[in-house]
Coordinates of C-alpha atoms in Angstrom, one line a residue:
X119 CA -44.3 0.4 -21.1
X120 CA -43.0 -2.7 -18.9
X121 CA -39.8 -4.2 -20.0
X122 CA -37.9 -7.2 -18.5
X123 CA -34.3 -6.9 -19.1
X124 CA -31.9 -9.9 -18.0
X125 CA -28.7 -8.7 -17.2
X126 CA -26.3 -9.4 -20.0
X127 CA -23.5 -10.6 -20.5
X128 CA 14.6 16.4 -11.5
X129 CA 16.2 12.4 -12.4
X130 CA 14.4 9.7 -10.9
X131 CA 15.5 6.6 -8.8
X132 CA 13.1 4.2 -7.1
X133 CA 12.3 6.1 -4.1
X134 CA 12.0 9.3 -5.9
X135 CA 9.8 7.6 -8.4
X136 CA 7.4 6.7 -5.5
X137 CA 8.0 10.3 -4.2
X138 CA 6.9 11.8 -7.5
X139 CA 4.1 9.0 -7.8
X140 CA 2.3 10.3 -4.7
X141 CA 2.6 13.9 -5.4
X142 CA -25.3 7.5 -21.8
X143 CA -25.3 6.2 -24.7
X144 CA -24.4 3.4 -22.7
X145 CA -28.1 2.8 -21.5
X146 CA -30.0 -0.5 -22.0
X147 CA -31.8 1.6 -24.1
X148 CA -33.1 5.4 -24.1
X149 CA -36.1 4.9 -21.9
X150 CA -33.9 4.0 -18.9
X151 CA -33.6 7.0 -16.9
X152 CA -33.2 8.0 -13.3
X153 CA -36.6 9.7 -13.3
X154 CA -38.4 6.4 -14.4
X155 CA -39.1 3.6 -12.1
X156 CA -36.7 0.7 -12.2
X157 CA -37.5 -2.6 -10.6
X158 CA -34.7 -5.5 -10.1
X159 CA -36.8 -8.9 -9.2
X160 CA -35.6 -12.3 -7.8
X161 CA -32.2 -11.0 -7.0
X162 CA -29.7 -11.9 -4.0
X163 CA -28.7 -8.7 -2.3
X164 CA -25.1 -8.7 -0.7
X165 CA -24.4 -5.5 1.1
X166 CA -21.9 -4.8 4.1
X167 CA -24.5 -3.9 6.8
X168 CA -26.0 -7.3 6.6
X169 CA -24.6 -10.3 8.0
X170 CA -26.2 -12.7 5.7
X171 CA -27.2 -12.4 1.7
X172 CA -30.9 -11.5 1.3
X173 CA -32.1 -13.9 -1.5
X174 CA -35.1 -13.6 -4.0
X175 CA -35.4 -9.9 -3.1
X176 CA -37.0 -7.0 -5.2
X177 CA -35.4 -3.7 -5.5
X178 CA -37.5 -0.7 -6.5
X179 CA -35.8 2.6 -7.6
X180 CA -37.4 5.8 -8.1
X181 CA -35.8 9.2 -9.0
X182 CA -32.4 7.5 -8.6
X183 CA -32.6 6.2 -5.1
X184 CA -33.8 3.0 -3.6
X185 CA -37.5 3.3 -2.9
X186 CA -38.2 -0.1 -1.3
X187 CA -36.9 -3.6 -0.8
X188 CA -38.9 -6.7 -0.3
X189 CA -39.1 -10.4 -0.7
X190 CA -40.0 -11.1 -4.1
X191 CA -42.4 -13.9 -3.1
X192 CA -44.4 -11.1 -1.1
X193 CA -44.1 -8.5 -3.8
X194 CA -47.3 -7.7 -5.7
X195 CA -46.8 -5.1 -8.5
X196 CA -50.7 -4.1 -8.1
X197 CA -52.9 -2.6 -10.8
X198 CA -51.2 1.0 -10.7
X199 CA -47.8 0.3 -12.0
X200 CA -46.0 3.4 -13.3
X201 CA -46.5 4.0 -16.9
X202 CA -42.6 3.8 -17.4
X203 CA -41.4 0.7 -15.6
X204 CA -38.2 -0.9 -16.4
X205 CA -38.1 -4.6 -14.7
X206 CA -34.6 -6.4 -14.4
X207 CA -34.7 -10.2 -13.9
X208 CA -32.2 -10.9 -11.2
X209 CA -32.3 -14.6 -11.1
X210 CA -28.9 -16.0 -10.5
X211 CA -27.4 -12.5 -10.0
X212 CA -25.9 -10.6 -7.0
X213 CA -26.9 -6.9 -6.4
X214 CA -23.9 -5.1 -4.6
X215 CA -23.5 -1.4 -4.0
X216 CA -21.2 0.3 -6.4
X217 CA -17.7 0.5 -5.2
X218 CA -15.8 3.5 -3.9
X219 CA -12.1 4.2 -4.8
X220 CA -11.2 6.8 -1.9
X221 CA -7.7 8.0 -3.5
X222 CA -7.6 8.9 -7.2
X223 CA -6.2 11.9 -9.3
X224 CA -8.2 12.9 -12.1
X225 CA -6.1 15.8 -13.6
X226 CA -3.9 13.8 -15.7
X227 CA -3.7 11.0 -18.4
X228 CA -1.7 7.9 -17.1
X229 CA 1.6 7.9 -18.7
X230 CA 1.5 11.1 -20.8
X231 CA 2.8 14.4 -19.5
X232 CA 1.1 17.8 -20.4
X233 CA 3.5 18.7 -23.3
X234 CA 2.7 15.2 -24.9
X235 CA -1.2 16.0 -24.2
X236 CA -0.7 19.3 -26.1
X237 CA 1.2 17.7 -28.9
X238 CA -1.6 14.8 -29.5
X239 CA -4.8 16.6 -28.8
X240 CA -6.9 13.9 -30.8
X241 CA -5.5 11.1 -28.7
X242 CA -5.6 13.0 -25.5
X243 CA -9.4 14.2 -26.1
X244 CA -10.1 10.4 -26.8
X245 CA -8.7 9.2 -23.7
X246 CA -10.2 11.9 -21.4
X247 CA -13.6 10.8 -22.9
X248 CA -12.8 7.1 -22.1
X249 CA -11.4 7.3 -18.5
X250 CA -14.9 7.8 -16.6
X251 CA -16.2 4.8 -18.5
X252 CA -13.1 2.8 -17.6
X253 CA -13.8 3.3 -13.8
X254 CA -17.3 2.2 -14.3
X255 CA -16.3 -0.9 -16.1
X256 CA -14.9 -2.5 -12.9
X257 CA -17.7 -1.2 -10.7
X258 CA -16.5 2.2 -9.5
X259 CA -19.5 4.4 -9.2
X260 CA -17.9 6.9 -6.7
X261 CA -14.4 8.5 -6.9
X262 CA -12.4 10.7 -4.4
X263 CA -9.8 13.1 -6.0
X264 CA -7.5 13.8 -3.1
X265 CA -6.2 17.1 -4.5
X266 CA -8.3 19.2 -6.3
X267 CA -10.5 22.4 -6.7
X268 CA -14.0 23.0 -8.3
X269 CA -12.2 24.4 -11.3
X270 CA -10.3 21.3 -11.9
X271 CA -13.3 19.2 -11.2
X272 CA -15.6 20.9 -13.7
X273 CA -14.4 19.4 -16.9
X274 CA -14.5 15.9 -15.5
X275 CA -17.9 16.3 -14.3
X276 CA -19.2 17.6 -17.4
X277 CA -19.0 13.9 -18.9
X278 CA -22.3 12.7 -20.0
X279 CA -21.7 9.6 -17.9
X280 CA -19.4 9.9 -15.0
X281 CA -19.0 8.3 -11.4
X282 CA -20.0 10.4 -8.7
X283 CA -16.9 12.3 -7.9
X284 CA -15.9 14.3 -4.8
X285 CA -12.7 16.2 -3.8
X286 CA -10.4 17.0 -1.0
X287 CA -8.7 20.1 -0.6
X288 CA -4.6 19.7 -0.7
X289 CA -3.2 21.3 2.5
X290 CA 0.4 21.4 1.6
X291 CA 2.9 23.1 3.7
X292 CA 4.6 26.2 2.0
X293 CA 7.3 24.7 -0.4
X294 CA 6.9 21.2 0.8
X295 CA 5.9 18.1 -0.6
X296 CA 4.2 17.8 -3.3
X297 CA 4.3 21.4 -4.4
X298 CA 7.9 21.6 -4.3
X299 CA 8.1 19.6 -7.6
X300 CA 6.7 22.7 -9.3
X301 CA 9.0 25.7 -10.1
X302 CA 8.5 29.0 -8.5
X303 CA 6.5 30.8 -8.5
X304 CA 4.0 28.8 -10.4
X305 CA 3.8 26.2 -7.6
X306 CA 1.7 28.7 -5.4
X307 CA -1.1 29.1 -8.3
X308 CA -1.8 25.4 -8.1
X309 CA -2.2 25.1 -4.2
X310 CA -5.1 27.7 -3.0
X311 CA -5.3 25.7 0.2
X312 CA -1.4 25.5 1.1
X313 CA -0.5 26.3 4.7
X314 CA 1.9 29.2 5.8
X315 CA 3.1 28.4 9.4
X316 CA 3.8 31.2 11.8
X317 CA 7.3 32.6 11.1
X318 CA 7.6 31.6 7.8
X319 CA 7.8 34.3 4.8
X320 CA 4.7 34.1 2.6
X321 CA 5.7 34.3 -1.2
X322 CA 5.1 37.8 -2.9
X323 CA 1.3 38.2 -3.4
X324 CA 0.2 35.5 -0.9
X325 CA -1.3 37.0 2.3
X326 CA -0.4 34.5 5.3
X327 CA -3.6 35.3 7.3
X328 CA -5.5 33.4 4.4
X329 CA -3.3 30.1 4.7
X330 CA -3.6 29.2 8.3
X331 CA -5.2 25.9 9.0
X332 CA -8.6 27.5 10.0
X333 CA -8.8 29.8 6.9
X334 CA -7.8 27.1 4.5
X335 CA -10.5 25.0 6.2
X336 CA -13.1 27.5 5.6
X337 CA -12.3 28.1 1.9
X338 CA -12.3 24.3 1.2
X339 CA -15.7 23.9 2.8
X340 CA -16.8 26.8 1.1
X341 CA -15.9 25.4 -2.2
X342 CA -17.5 22.1 -1.8
X343 CA -14.5 19.9 -0.6
X344 CA -15.6 16.7 1.6
X345 CA -12.3 16.2 3.1
X346 CA -8.9 17.8 3.6
X347 CA -5.2 16.2 2.8
X348 CA -2.2 17.2 4.4
X349 CA 1.6 16.0 3.8
X350 CA 4.3 14.6 5.8
X351 CA 7.2 13.8 3.4
X352 CA 10.8 14.8 4.1
X353 CA 12.1 13.2 0.7
X354 CA 13.9 10.5 -0.6
X355 CA 17.1 8.6 -0.4
X356 CA 20.0 10.8 0.6
X357 CA 17.9 13.8 -0.3
X358 CA 15.8 14.4 2.6
X359 CA 15.6 18.2 2.9
X360 CA 11.8 19.0 2.1
X361 CA 10.0 20.8 5.0
X362 CA 7.4 19.3 6.9
X363 CA 4.4 20.6 9.0
X364 CA 4.7 21.1 12.6
X365 CA 2.7 18.9 14.9
X366 CA 0.7 21.8 16.2
X367 CA -0.1 22.9 12.8
X368 CA -1.6 19.6 11.8
X369 CA -3.3 19.5 15.2
X370 CA -4.8 22.7 14.3
X371 CA -6.0 21.9 10.8
X372 CA -7.8 18.5 12.3
X373 CA -9.7 20.5 14.9
X374 CA -10.8 23.1 12.2
X375 CA -11.5 20.3 9.8
X376 CA -13.7 18.3 12.3
X377 CA -15.4 21.4 13.4
X378 CA -16.4 21.7 9.8
X379 CA -17.4 18.1 9.4
X380 CA -14.3 17.2 7.3
X381 CA -12.1 14.3 7.7
X382 CA -8.5 14.8 7.5
X383 CA -6.4 12.5 5.4
X384 CA -2.3 12.6 5.5
X385 CA 0.0 11.5 2.9
X386 CA 2.3 9.3 5.0
X387 CA 4.2 6.1 3.7
X388 CA 7.1 6.0 6.2
X389 CA 6.9 4.9 9.9
X390 CA 8.0 8.6 11.0
X391 CA 5.2 9.8 9.1
X392 CA 2.5 7.6 10.2
X393 CA 3.6 7.9 13.7
X394 CA 3.2 11.6 13.3
X395 CA -0.2 11.2 12.0
X396 CA -1.3 9.2 14.8
X397 CA 0.0 11.8 17.3
X398 CA -1.7 14.8 15.4
X399 CA -5.1 12.8 15.3
X400 CA -5.6 12.7 11.7
X401 CA -8.5 10.3 10.4
X402 CA -6.9 8.6 7.4
X403 CA -3.4 7.5 6.5
X404 CA -3.5 7.8 2.7
X405 CA -1.0 5.2 2.1
X406 CA 0.4 1.9 3.2
X407 CA 3.7 1.7 5.3
X408 CA 6.6 0.8 2.7
X409 CA 9.5 3.2 4.3
X410 CA 10.6 1.9 7.4
X411 CA 12.7 4.4 9.4
X412 CA 15.0 1.2 10.5
X413 CA 18.7 0.7 10.3
X414 CA 18.2 -2.8 8.5
X415 CA 16.8 -3.2 5.4
X416 CA 14.3 -6.0 6.6
X417 CA 10.9 -7.0 5.7
X418 CA 9.6 -8.5 8.8
X419 CA 7.6 -6.2 11.4
X420 CA 9.9 -4.6 14.0
X421 CA 8.6 -3.7 17.3
X422 CA 8.5 0.2 16.0
X423 CA 6.7 -0.6 13.3
X424 CA 4.1 -3.0 15.3
X425 CA 3.7 -0.2 17.6
X426 CA 2.4 2.3 14.8
X427 CA 0.2 -0.5 13.3
X428 CA -1.4 -1.2 16.7
X429 CA -1.9 2.7 17.1
X430 CA -3.8 2.5 13.8
X431 CA -6.0 -0.4 15.2
X432 CA -6.7 1.4 18.6
X433 CA -7.5 4.5 17.1
X434 CA -9.7 3.0 14.3
X435 CA -7.7 5.3 11.9
X436 CA -8.7 4.6 8.2
X437 CA -5.6 3.0 6.2
X438 CA -5.2 2.9 2.6
X439 CA -2.6 0.3 1.4
X440 CA -2.2 1.9 -2.0
X441 CA 0.3 -1.1 -2.7
X442 CA -0.3 -0.8 -6.5
X443 CA 1.6 2.4 -6.3
X444 CA 4.8 0.7 -6.1
X445 CA 3.7 -2.0 -9.1
X446 CA 2.7 0.7 -11.1
X447 CA 6.1 2.0 -11.2
X448 CA 7.8 -1.7 -11.3
X449 CA 5.6 -2.6 -14.2
X450 CA 7.3 0.1 -16.4
X451 CA 10.1 -2.6 -16.6
X452 CA 7.9 -5.4 -17.5
X453 CA 7.7 -5.8 -21.2
X454 CA 4.4 -7.9 -21.0
X455 CA 2.6 -5.2 -19.4
X456 CA 1.2 -3.5 -22.2
X457 CA 0.1 -6.9 -23.8
X458 CA -2.5 -7.4 -21.0
X459 CA -5.6 -8.0 -23.0
X460 CA -7.7 -6.2 -20.3
X461 CA -5.9 -2.9 -21.5
X462 CA -7.9 -2.9 -24.5
X463 CA -11.3 -2.8 -22.6
X464 CA -10.4 0.5 -20.9
X465 CA -8.0 2.4 -23.1
X466 CA -8.2 3.4 -26.8
X467 CA -6.0 1.0 -28.9
X468 CA -3.9 3.9 -30.4
X469 CA -2.8 4.9 -27.0
X470 CA -1.6 1.5 -26.2
X471 CA 0.3 1.6 -29.3
X472 CA 1.6 5.2 -28.4
X473 CA 2.8 3.9 -24.9
X474 CA 5.0 1.3 -26.9
X475 CA 6.5 4.2 -28.8
X476 CA 10.0 5.8 -28.0
X477 CA 8.0 8.9 -27.0
X478 CA 5.5 6.7 -25.1
X479 CA 8.2 5.2 -23.0
X480 CA 9.7 8.4 -21.6
X481 CA 9.0 7.9 -17.9
X482 CA 10.6 4.6 -18.3
X483 CA 13.8 6.0 -19.6
X484 CA 13.8 8.9 -17.1
X485 CA 13.9 6.4 -14.4
X486 CA 17.1 4.7 -16.1
X487 CA 18.9 8.0 -16.0
X488 CA 19.3 8.0 -12.2
X489 CA 22.7 6.7 -11.4
X490 CA 21.1 4.5 -8.4
X491 CA 19.2 2.3 -10.9
X492 CA 21.4 -0.2 -12.9
X493 CA 18.4 -1.5 -15.0
X494 CA 15.1 -3.2 -14.8
X495 CA 16.7 -5.8 -12.4
X496 CA 17.7 -3.2 -10.1
X497 CA 14.8 -1.3 -9.8
X498 CA 13.0 -4.4 -9.3
X499 CA 14.8 -5.4 -6.4
X500 CA 14.2 -1.8 -4.7
X501 CA 10.4 -2.4 -5.6
X502 CA 10.3 -5.8 -4.2
X503 CA 11.6 -4.6 -0.7
X504 CA 9.1 -1.6 -0.6
X505 CA 6.3 -4.3 -1.6
X506 CA 7.4 -6.8 0.7
X507 CA 7.1 -4.2 3.7
X508 CA 3.6 -2.8 2.8
X509 CA 2.4 -6.4 2.3
X510 CA 3.2 -7.4 5.8
X511 CA 2.0 -4.3 7.5
X512 CA -1.2 -4.4 5.6
X513 CA -1.6 -8.3 6.5
X514 CA -1.2 -7.6 10.1
X515 CA -3.9 -4.8 10.0
X516 CA -6.0 -7.0 8.3
X517 CA -5.6 -9.9 11.0
X518 CA -6.2 -7.4 13.8
X519 CA -9.6 -5.7 12.5
X520 CA -8.1 -2.4 11.6
X521 CA -10.2 0.1 9.5
X522 CA -8.8 -0.7 6.0
X523 CA -10.0 1.5 3.1
X524 CA -9.8 1.0 -0.5
X525 CA -7.7 3.5 -2.5
X526 CA -5.6 3.2 -5.2
X527 CA -3.9 6.5 -6.0
X528 CA -4.8 6.3 -9.7
X529 CA -2.6 7.5 -11.2
X530 CA 0.2 7.6 -8.8
X531 CA 3.0 9.0 -11.2
X532 CA 3.3 9.7 -14.7
X533 CA 3.4 5.7 -15.4
X534 CA 0.9 4.0 -17.8
X535 CA 0.8 1.0 -15.5
X536 CA -2.0 2.8 -13.5
X537 CA -4.8 2.4 -16.0
X538 CA -8.1 3.7 -14.7
X539 CA -10.5 1.2 -13.6
X540 CA -8.0 -1.6 -14.1
X541 CA -5.6 -0.1 -11.7
X542 CA -8.2 -1.1 -8.9
X543 CA -8.7 -4.6 -10.1
X544 CA -4.7 -5.0 -9.7
X545 CA -4.8 -3.6 -6.4
X546 CA -7.7 -5.9 -5.2
X547 CA -5.3 -8.7 -6.2
X548 CA -2.3 -6.9 -4.2
X549 CA -4.7 -7.0 -1.2
X550 CA -5.5 -10.7 -1.5
X551 CA -1.7 -11.2 -1.8
X552 CA -1.1 -9.2 1.5
X553 CA -3.7 -11.2 3.3
X554 CA -7.1 -9.6 2.8
X555 CA -10.2 -11.9 2.4
X556 CA -12.9 -11.0 -0.5
X557 CA -15.0 -10.0 2.4
X558 CA -12.8 -7.6 3.9
X559 CA -11.9 -5.9 0.2
X560 CA -15.8 -5.5 -0.3
X561 CA -16.4 -3.8 2.8
X562 CA -13.2 -1.6 2.3
X563 CA -14.5 -0.2 -1.2
X564 CA -18.1 0.0 0.0
X565 CA -19.3 0.8 3.6
X566 CA -16.0 1.4 5.3
X567 CA -15.2 4.3 2.5
X568 CA -18.5 5.7 2.8
X569 CA -18.4 6.0 6.7
X570 CA -14.7 7.4 6.7
X571 CA -15.6 10.1 4.3
X572 CA -19.2 10.8 5.7
X573 CA -21.0 9.5 2.7
X574 CA -22.6 6.8 4.4
X575 CA -26.0 8.4 4.4
X576 CA -26.1 8.4 0.6
X577 CA -23.8 5.4 -0.6
X578 CA -21.9 2.4 0.5
X579 CA -24.9 -0.2 1.1
X580 CA -28.1 -1.4 -0.6
X581 CA -30.6 0.3 1.7
X582 CA -33.9 2.1 1.2
X583 CA -33.2 6.0 0.6
X584 CA -29.9 5.6 -0.5
X585 CA -28.6 6.7 -4.1
X586 CA -28.8 4.0 -6.4
X587 CA -25.4 3.3 -7.3
X588 CA -25.5 -0.7 -7.5
X589 CA -23.6 -3.4 -9.4
X590 CA -25.3 -6.3 -11.0
X591 CA -22.9 -9.2 -10.4
X592 CA -22.6 -13.1 -11.7
X593 CA -20.5 -13.9 -8.6
X594 CA -20.8 -13.1 -4.7
X595 CA -18.2 -10.4 -4.2
X596 CA -17.7 -11.6 -0.6
X597 CA -16.3 -14.8 -2.1
X598 CA -14.4 -13.8 -4.8
X599 CA -12.9 -10.5 -6.3
X600 CA -13.7 -12.1 -9.8
X601 CA -16.8 -10.7 -9.3
X602 CA -15.8 -7.4 -10.3
X603 CA -14.0 -8.5 -13.4
X604 CA -17.3 -9.3 -15.4
X605 CA -19.7 -6.9 -14.2
X606 CA -23.3 -7.7 -15.7
X607 CA -24.7 -4.0 -15.3
X608 CA -23.6 -0.9 -13.5
X609 CA -26.7 1.3 -12.3
X610 CA -25.4 4.7 -11.6
X611 CA -28.0 7.0 -9.9
X612 CA -30.7 4.8 -11.5
X613 CA -29.4 4.6 -15.1
X614 CA -28.6 1.1 -16.3
X615 CA -25.4 1.1 -17.9
X616 CA -24.1 -1.6 -20.4
X617 CA -20.7 -2.8 -19.8
X618 CA -20.2 -3.4 -23.6
X619 CA -21.0 0.0 -24.5
X620 CA -18.8 1.5 -21.5
X621 CA -15.8 -0.4 -23.0
X622 CA -13.1 1.2 -25.1
X623 CA -12.8 0.7 -29.0
X624 CA -16.4 0.1 -29.2
X625 CA -18.8 1.9 -31.7
X626 CA -21.5 2.9 -29.6
X627 CA -23.7 3.9 -32.6
X628 CA -23.1 0.7 -34.5
X629 CA -23.4 -1.9 -31.5
X630 CA -26.4 -1.0 -29.6
X631 CA -27.6 -3.8 -26.7
X632 CA -30.0 -5.6 -28.2
X633 CA -33.3 -6.3 -26.8
X634 CA -35.2 -9.5 -27.6
X635 CA -39.1 -9.5 -27.2
X636 CA -40.4 -12.5 -25.4
X637 CA -44.1 -13.3 -26.6
X638 CA -46.9 -13.5 -24.4
X639 CA -48.6 -11.2 -21.7
X640 CA -50.7 -8.0 -22.1
X641 CA -47.6 -6.3 -22.9
X642 CA -44.4 -6.7 -24.7
X643 CA -41.6 -7.8 -22.4
X644 CA -37.9 -7.8 -23.4
X645 CA -35.0 -9.8 -22.4
X646 CA -31.4 -9.3 -22.8
X647 CA -29.6 -12.4 -23.8
X648 CA -26.5 -13.3 -21.2

C-alpha cells in the first residue's frame, strides 16, 4: 500500500490573583500507525541544531522514530519497499520538531472549579476529552506538568491521542505556598513530596524523615518524575506571611536532585525569589520577573534587577517568562475575549456559552470583591505594571543570549482566559512584544526546552533516532510565529494527525479527511487537497 498524501489544509486582589494563578480517530486514515513506514519527501527541514534549512529532504519514519534523513534527489526507494508505506509530498512545506510547553497544569479545566465540574459532568467530560487535542492543534506534542503525581497523570495519559506528557514532583514547604491555599488537614494529602525542615513539627500522621530533600527526591524519581519543583513565595501585597524554605534546604534539594539526574525548577516571580534561586543553584526559574522588591513602582530595569538578570545569563539558568499568566487574569475583564473565533477550534461551543453565564463568570466576580480593586480599569492598571516589568526583563535577557524556555503555566488560575493550546499562541505574541525573535521562540519551544529537561536525546530536533514528534507547516517558524496558527499536520510518534479532526465542535465520524485518488502508476496514489 503506497500512498502519497499532500498535507492539508479567600478574596482576591490583583496580586493575590497572580499568586493563586501560579499555585486517533484523527488519523489521515486508519492505515497510518506508528508501526508502519511513513516517508515525507521533498520537504524543507527546520531544526534548531542546524544553522541553515535543509531543503528538498526525505525523512523516513519507522516504529515512531526517525529512521533516516537524506536529500530527496539522492533518495531511491528501491524494489524492497515495505508493504505498508505512507508517503507525504512535502513540497512547499516545512518539517519542524513538535513544540514543548515546559509549564502546564493538567488537573483542572480552565475557568471551572471542582464543584462546577461535578454539577456539569457531561460538559466537563466533553472538555476533558478535547483538551489534549487542543494542545496538539497548536503544535504541542510534549507537555511538562510541573506539579503532579503518577495517579494524577493516569487519566490524562489514558486518552487515545494525547501529547507526550511528563511531570515534576512538587516540593512545597510544609504549610507554604501553594499548599497553604488548601485547608488543613486535606492539604497534606495532595503533596506527597512536601518538604519538612528540621525544627518544624510534622502534622499528625506525617513522618518527617520521609520529607527531607533526599527522601522526596528519591520518591519522585521512583514515581517517574523527570524534574522537581520548589517554591519561594512569601505572599502578596500587605499579606506576606507565607513561610519560605531556607537556603540550605533548597541547596540540599538541588544536590539530591542532580545526583538523581533531575533538574530543579523554582517558582519565583519576584526579585527576592529569583536572587534566592540563583544562590541556591536551581536550574530553571519557573516564571518571569514581574514583582520587583523596589521602593518605587517603575518599569525601567533597576541596578538590582539587572544584577539578577545578569546572574541568569552568566549561570545559563533556564528562564520561563510566562507573561500570559498576567494577561490571563486581565482578560477576565475584556468583554471581547470570549468572542475570539479561535476559541471555537479548541473549546466545545457549550463551554464557551457557559463561560458567558453568571455561573461561568464566578472568578471574575470573585476578583471584584477585593476592596483594592475598584473595577476593570483598576485591575488593568495593576496588571499593566507587572506586564511592563516582565516585558522589560524578558527583552533584556533575549538581547543578552539568556536560556529562555517556553512555558505558559496553562491554566495559571481558575481563569477561562488560559485556554489549552491557544494560550501558548498568546504567549508567543507576548514574547514577540517583549523583544524575542521568531527564531528565539522556536528554539525556546524545541531544543532549549528539551535540553533543560534532559529530554534532548529523544525530542527537540529533527534528527535520526529521535521520536517522530513533528510538525508540517506552511511557513518557516524561524521567520514568523504565524506558522503555528495553521499547522498542516501533526505527527505524534509517527502517527499523522489531521488538525480538522483535532478541532473542537467537529464531527469525527461524519467529516473524515477525504483522500483523492490520482490515476497512474503501478499502484494507487492518493493526495489530500490543500
